[in-house]
XYZ file of C-alpha atoms in Angstrom:
438
model
C -48.566 -15.134 6.396
C -48.302 -18.758 5.223
C -47.836 -21.662 7.588
C -44.393 -22.323 6.116
C -43.344 -18.705 6.656
C -44.698 -18.789 10.216
C -42.815 -21.946 11.190
C -39.666 -20.696 9.502
C -39.972 -17.314 11.215
C -40.341 -18.986 14.609
C -37.283 -21.156 14.008
C -35.201 -18.215 12.807
C -36.218 -16.015 15.750
C -35.266 -18.764 18.232
C -31.961 -19.610 16.556
C -33.183 -23.146 15.894
C -31.125 -25.467 13.699
C -33.122 -28.690 14.053
C -36.773 -29.455 14.806
C -38.196 -32.629 16.323
C -41.465 -33.182 14.451
C -43.288 -35.135 17.176
C -46.540 -37.009 17.713
C -47.647 -39.905 19.919
C -49.357 -43.220 19.234
C -52.384 -44.508 21.142
C -50.149 -45.734 23.966
C -48.533 -42.293 24.293
C -45.152 -43.291 22.852
C -43.408 -40.129 21.545
C -42.378 -40.554 17.910
C -40.337 -38.003 15.969
C -38.039 -37.229 13.085
C -35.229 -34.699 13.369
C -35.685 -32.125 10.606
C -32.951 -29.592 9.717
C -34.046 -25.989 9.478
C -33.097 -26.017 5.801
C -36.105 -28.314 5.219
C -38.530 -26.465 7.477
C -40.698 -25.120 4.651
C -41.196 -28.639 3.287
C -42.027 -29.824 6.814
C -44.644 -27.094 7.195
C -46.323 -27.611 3.829
C -45.976 -31.365 3.264
C -45.170 -32.842 6.661
C -42.587 -35.547 7.210
C -43.262 -39.202 6.464
C -43.336 -42.246 8.746
C -43.987 -45.934 8.170
C -47.071 -46.030 10.385
C -46.883 -49.723 11.261
C -43.366 -49.185 12.625
C -44.623 -46.356 14.839
C -46.650 -48.764 16.987
C -50.289 -48.519 18.023
C -51.641 -46.171 15.393
C -53.890 -48.346 13.247
C -51.621 -49.116 10.296
C -50.340 -52.239 8.568
C -47.016 -52.620 6.691
C -48.853 -52.258 3.373
C -50.443 -48.902 4.252
C -49.385 -45.538 2.763
C -47.054 -43.205 4.629
C -48.257 -41.448 7.733
C -47.357 -37.776 7.278
C -46.733 -35.708 10.411
C -48.010 -32.164 9.704
C -46.776 -29.601 12.254
C -48.912 -27.213 14.276
C -46.865 -23.970 14.466
C -48.778 -22.910 17.605
C -47.015 -25.748 19.464
C -43.481 -24.720 18.435
C -41.241 -25.131 21.497
C -37.503 -24.322 21.508
C -35.571 -26.563 23.919
C -31.976 -25.234 23.855
C -31.473 -26.363 27.456
C -31.483 -29.930 26.085
C -29.463 -29.356 22.913
C -28.398 -25.982 21.485
C -30.510 -25.101 18.464
C -33.165 -27.786 19.075
C -36.953 -27.278 19.053
C -40.070 -29.461 19.218
C -43.229 -29.024 17.186
C -46.283 -31.186 17.784
C -47.818 -32.693 14.682
C -51.143 -34.031 13.451
C -50.590 -37.282 11.533
C -52.270 -37.392 8.112
C -52.729 -40.198 5.606
C -53.331 -39.355 1.946
C -54.029 -35.740 2.832
C -56.574 -36.346 5.610
C -56.127 -36.239 9.410
C -55.499 -39.789 10.613
C -58.403 -40.967 12.749
C -56.185 -43.128 15.014
C -53.945 -40.201 16.000
C -54.620 -39.116 19.627
C -54.100 -35.421 18.915
C -56.573 -35.625 16.032
C -59.102 -37.343 18.332
C -58.811 -34.589 20.951
C -59.191 -31.882 18.310
C -62.381 -33.565 17.098
C -63.756 -33.510 20.659
C -62.779 -29.861 21.064
C -64.784 -29.112 17.937
C -67.794 -30.822 19.554
C -67.295 -28.736 22.681
C -67.223 -25.584 20.555
C -70.468 -26.639 18.870
C -71.994 -26.918 22.356
C -70.758 -23.394 23.125
C -67.845 -24.270 25.425
C -64.062 -23.901 25.499
C -62.334 -26.409 27.813
C -59.418 -25.472 30.043
C -57.184 -28.074 31.668
C -54.431 -28.188 34.240
C -52.368 -31.351 34.735
C -50.389 -32.693 37.684
C -47.537 -34.772 36.251
C -46.097 -37.104 38.882
C -43.018 -39.236 38.265
C -40.271 -41.245 39.940
C -36.525 -40.711 39.640
C -34.980 -44.172 39.788
C -31.996 -46.315 38.896
C -31.378 -50.035 38.640
C -30.228 -52.038 41.636
C -27.750 -54.894 41.417
C -30.500 -57.413 40.594
C -32.081 -55.405 37.775
C -34.897 -54.030 39.912
C -35.614 -50.403 40.729
C -34.556 -48.161 43.566
C -34.820 -44.393 44.105
C -31.976 -42.515 42.469
C -31.458 -40.752 45.807
C -30.016 -43.403 48.122
C -30.951 -41.318 51.178
C -34.623 -41.135 50.215
C -35.812 -43.842 52.625
C -38.263 -42.100 54.972
C -41.566 -43.825 55.696
C -43.411 -40.567 54.921
C -41.208 -38.655 52.476
C -43.873 -36.322 51.079
C -42.778 -32.640 51.020
C -39.486 -33.510 52.731
C -37.284 -30.429 52.312
C -34.147 -32.549 52.400
C -35.323 -34.777 49.561
C -36.113 -31.731 47.421
C -32.728 -30.186 48.202
C -30.799 -33.330 47.275
C -32.507 -33.241 43.858
C -32.031 -29.474 43.558
C -30.062 -29.518 40.289
C -32.639 -31.677 38.510
C -35.712 -29.921 39.876
C -34.402 -26.422 39.217
C -33.309 -27.366 35.682
C -36.856 -28.535 34.942
C -38.415 -25.489 36.622
C -36.163 -23.088 34.714
C -37.003 -24.835 31.440
C -40.754 -24.603 32.062
C -40.547 -20.921 32.944
C -38.354 -20.107 29.946
C -41.110 -21.689 27.832
C -43.752 -19.518 29.502
C -45.591 -22.375 31.201
C -45.703 -20.744 34.632
C -44.079 -23.333 36.896
C -45.265 -22.475 40.387
C -44.237 -25.401 42.627
C -41.854 -28.360 42.730
C -42.224 -30.956 45.440
C -41.373 -34.384 46.731
C -44.447 -36.569 46.477
C -45.656 -39.405 48.710
C -43.421 -42.185 47.400
C -39.678 -42.484 47.910
C -38.090 -41.057 44.766
C -41.359 -39.472 43.585
C -41.715 -35.828 42.490
C -44.206 -33.406 40.931
C -43.585 -30.094 39.157
C -46.639 -27.961 38.524
C -47.382 -25.515 35.716
C -50.288 -23.211 34.929
C -53.459 -24.432 33.267
C -54.184 -23.609 29.626
C -56.502 -24.507 26.763
C -57.037 -28.259 26.599
C -54.916 -28.968 23.507
C -52.055 -26.814 24.785
C -52.014 -28.648 28.116
C -52.050 -32.067 26.414
C -49.090 -30.998 24.248
C -47.275 -29.732 27.343
C -47.759 -33.012 29.213
C -46.098 -34.859 26.327
C -43.339 -32.250 26.107
C -42.757 -32.323 29.867
C -42.466 -36.111 29.933
C -39.850 -35.845 27.197
C -37.972 -33.067 29.033
C -38.053 -34.910 32.343
C -36.722 -38.056 30.710
C -33.874 -36.274 28.936
C -32.883 -34.042 31.852
C -32.875 -37.011 34.240
C -30.674 -38.988 31.859
C -28.199 -36.107 31.800
C -27.725 -36.731 35.518
C -27.528 -40.519 35.303
C -31.131 -41.143 36.434
C -34.270 -42.543 34.852
C -37.552 -40.622 35.062
C -40.492 -43.023 34.918
C -44.235 -42.391 34.747
C -45.050 -46.051 35.396
C -48.222 -46.098 37.545
C -46.931 -48.534 40.167
C -43.176 -49.191 39.964
C -42.951 -50.223 43.638
C -45.435 -52.598 45.227
C -45.190 -50.979 48.674
C -45.239 -47.317 47.704
C -47.692 -44.754 46.400
C -48.229 -44.902 42.646
C -47.970 -42.169 40.052
C -51.034 -40.147 39.093
C -51.953 -37.795 36.267
C -54.637 -35.617 37.830
C -56.617 -33.377 35.477
C -58.156 -30.086 36.603
C -60.937 -29.141 34.194
C -63.172 -26.131 33.655
C -65.233 -24.575 30.878
C -65.809 -21.098 29.562
C -68.540 -19.823 27.258
C -67.173 -16.845 25.405
C -65.182 -15.006 28.058
C -67.356 -16.218 30.919
C -66.458 -18.953 33.406
C -69.456 -21.256 33.664
C -68.540 -23.430 36.663
C -68.815 -20.883 39.532
C -72.233 -19.840 40.856
C -73.595 -18.132 43.933
C -76.346 -19.590 46.052
C -75.296 -23.236 45.649
C -77.166 -25.095 48.405
C -74.664 -27.998 48.162
C -71.946 -25.730 49.466
C -69.398 -26.034 46.676
C -70.203 -22.828 44.822
C -70.891 -24.642 41.544
C -73.415 -23.996 38.792
C -75.874 -26.525 37.315
C -73.519 -26.752 34.319
C -70.657 -27.760 36.606
C -72.797 -30.334 38.424
C -73.909 -31.728 35.077
C -70.253 -32.059 34.051
C -69.413 -33.872 37.309
C -72.414 -36.173 36.932
C -71.400 -37.083 33.392
C -67.893 -37.975 34.519
C -69.255 -40.111 37.351
C -71.769 -41.892 35.103
C -69.046 -42.847 32.625
C -66.262 -43.340 35.196
C -65.847 -47.098 34.789
C -65.510 -46.805 31.008
C -63.372 -43.695 31.366
C -60.810 -45.662 33.362
C -59.785 -47.496 30.187
C -58.442 -44.130 28.995
C -57.280 -42.701 32.328
C -55.627 -45.916 33.562
C -54.772 -47.794 30.352
C -52.192 -50.389 31.453
C -52.135 -53.596 33.464
C -49.837 -51.870 35.928
C -52.467 -49.150 36.463
C -54.646 -51.529 38.456
C -51.847 -52.386 40.841
C -52.037 -48.693 41.762
C -55.822 -48.451 42.088
C -56.015 -51.826 43.813
C -53.446 -50.977 46.461
C -54.852 -51.328 49.974
C -51.892 -49.798 51.766
C -48.536 -48.184 51.127
C -45.511 -47.360 53.223
C -46.916 -43.869 53.841
C -50.347 -45.188 54.812
C -52.421 -43.952 51.833
C -52.719 -44.866 48.158
C -54.255 -41.525 47.027
C -56.094 -43.495 44.380
C -59.921 -43.584 44.341
C -61.755 -46.910 44.209
C -65.316 -45.614 43.800
C -66.934 -43.110 41.443
C -67.803 -40.476 44.043
C -67.320 -36.727 44.295
C -66.824 -34.230 47.071
C -65.255 -30.931 48.043
C -61.609 -30.498 48.938
C -61.278 -34.215 49.676
C -58.656 -36.295 47.863
C -60.358 -39.622 48.499
C -62.971 -38.960 45.789
C -62.842 -39.747 42.077
C -63.840 -36.132 41.389
C -62.544 -33.556 43.836
C -63.853 -29.984 43.861
C -61.030 -27.906 45.366
C -62.829 -24.598 44.692
C -65.623 -23.154 42.566
C -63.393 -22.669 39.501
C -62.627 -26.280 38.512
C -63.053 -29.948 39.173
C -60.208 -32.422 39.563
C -60.324 -35.920 38.055
C -58.177 -38.181 40.223
C -58.587 -41.503 38.412
C -55.767 -40.974 35.912
C -52.219 -42.277 36.219
C -48.835 -41.699 34.623
C -49.461 -44.128 31.761
C -52.468 -42.136 30.490
C -52.236 -40.624 27.039
C -53.180 -36.990 27.812
C -54.982 -36.466 24.496
C -57.231 -39.486 25.033
C -57.680 -38.856 28.760
C -58.782 -35.262 28.225
C -60.976 -36.188 25.247
C -62.706 -38.918 27.262
C -63.252 -36.762 30.338
C -64.519 -33.911 28.185
C -66.919 -36.193 26.323
C -68.276 -37.602 29.583
C -68.697 -34.144 31.129
C -70.397 -32.668 28.077
C -72.791 -35.622 28.045
C -73.725 -34.850 31.635
C -74.370 -31.209 30.741
C -76.431 -32.064 27.659
C -78.617 -34.461 29.655
C -78.815 -32.195 32.735
C -77.576 -35.034 34.948
C -77.372 -34.539 38.703
C -74.566 -36.141 40.764
C -76.497 -35.969 44.038
C -75.101 -34.606 47.263
C -71.309 -34.302 47.527
C -69.328 -36.561 49.794
C -71.946 -39.293 49.883
C -69.267 -41.931 50.352
C -68.493 -45.289 48.839
C -71.990 -46.707 49.194
C -73.285 -44.128 46.692
C -70.583 -44.576 44.056
C -69.979 -47.327 41.520
C -66.862 -49.389 42.241
C -64.177 -48.662 39.659
C -62.793 -51.519 37.525
C -60.429 -53.863 39.325
C -58.405 -54.808 36.239
C -57.637 -53.454 32.799
C -59.862 -56.165 31.334
C -62.805 -54.938 33.437
C -62.158 -51.373 32.307
C -62.051 -52.412 28.652
C -65.355 -54.267 29.035
C -66.944 -51.154 30.561
C -65.486 -49.036 27.777
C -66.859 -51.273 25.016
C -70.319 -51.164 26.628
C -70.329 -47.360 26.772
C -71.502 -45.824 23.494
C -70.543 -42.338 24.608
C -66.898 -43.200 25.352
C -66.441 -45.391 22.281
C -67.866 -42.456 20.338
C -65.149 -40.233 21.762
C -62.420 -42.432 20.283
C -64.351 -42.644 17.031
C -64.821 -38.858 16.927
C -62.440 -38.487 13.978
C -63.629 -41.674 12.224
C -65.003 -45.136 13.036
C -63.118 -48.231 14.111
C -60.686 -46.617 16.528
C -62.568 -47.683 19.675
C -62.626 -51.362 18.705
C -58.935 -51.212 17.732
C -58.064 -49.620 21.087
C -60.112 -52.166 23.042
C -58.420 -55.102 21.317
C -55.025 -53.518 21.908
C -55.728 -53.328 25.635
C -57.134 -56.865 25.818
C -53.962 -58.144 24.197
C -51.884 -56.272 26.772
C -53.923 -57.704 29.629
C -53.454 -61.289 28.532
C -49.739 -60.711 27.925
C -49.175 -60.226 31.654
C -51.217 -59.565 34.780
C -49.211 -60.894 37.711
C -47.485 -58.925 40.474
C -44.987 -56.263 39.463
C -42.176 -58.196 37.802
C -38.791 -57.378 36.296
C -40.251 -57.993 32.841
C -43.148 -55.616 33.524
C -40.710 -52.968 34.714
C -38.764 -53.358 31.475
C -41.972 -52.853 29.478
C -43.248 -49.791 31.332
C -40.183 -48.055 32.744
C -39.686 -45.646 29.825
C -42.705 -46.462 27.652
C -44.631 -43.183 27.770
């Protein structure tokens, strides 16, 4: 069956009339064209064209040839709960017939190919936190729920109930799509929520993070609210994370669990090598996991209204302990806690995977778990520090250059420019820039 026939068959079976052919730039901005089903065969075989420079941060100039978004039928996602007859399909941007090296999805696929060469298949779960907000009379932000004012609002049943219509709409959508939503909760900040879904293959999870951000944004707007993934929208409240739960299989076998682990976590040497690689590259990795100026207002927070920032400041690891950069909740996975809501999931997963595979290949050892701050490198204090660490790390720059050279230097300059554009306390202008950026 041809790709065109497959995409057309999927659209016909779902009663789809229009398809959003979607991809993201290096910042994670969702870009799309709305394609009628009558043109779906042309979409599948030729892609749909974009002026790449107009897209944003994707490595093109106005004089460059069209960027063609070529759909991946495996990502086809009907979203009739947003608009009847609408679907999304994630695309790999191409230029002149070749995958575009600056495209985040292309970069992750290149890293997945490297993982396959090493004999591994990565699996990822993602915790997508976000705030539901609205503007106050002065143009600032406030929780969309005016009664959400408790000093410690986390898991408050009343806060969840007041947002019942929104939360259940999102949960129903995820389950209709087969994602396996299993919990929906009020997080630690006033107006902050998280809705969890089952882990999957790395590329699938990255696509779902992008799709979920889009769904959350649209469903919130239907109820007069704004959903934001801004890392630190409120100076006195907990920020927004994007925590990644990662594991590997080799064939059908899980390679992280092991019996007889004298460190008490039930992990194999492969798993400890993965953890050690992440810790060794943590400072550089933060440029991908926490890629905005606002990110470092979250990681630099010393206190919040609830009493904790939930954001690690040192590259340490431990068991079921949320103060560490790498948490090991059980013997099946490790959790990377350095990421925030501005992270591009394709780049974040690619970077973490590259770091972990490096640790495995070099048989690195992370030492004893829970050694504390004195044993871990301090994480970057600003975006500029993170970019400097990234540029000095050949492994991480190689991750961004996995689909072709020059991407790492382009990304680093992009982030330096953002740093020098603004780096003061959270301001109204900064809120305007980040509120709906991702």
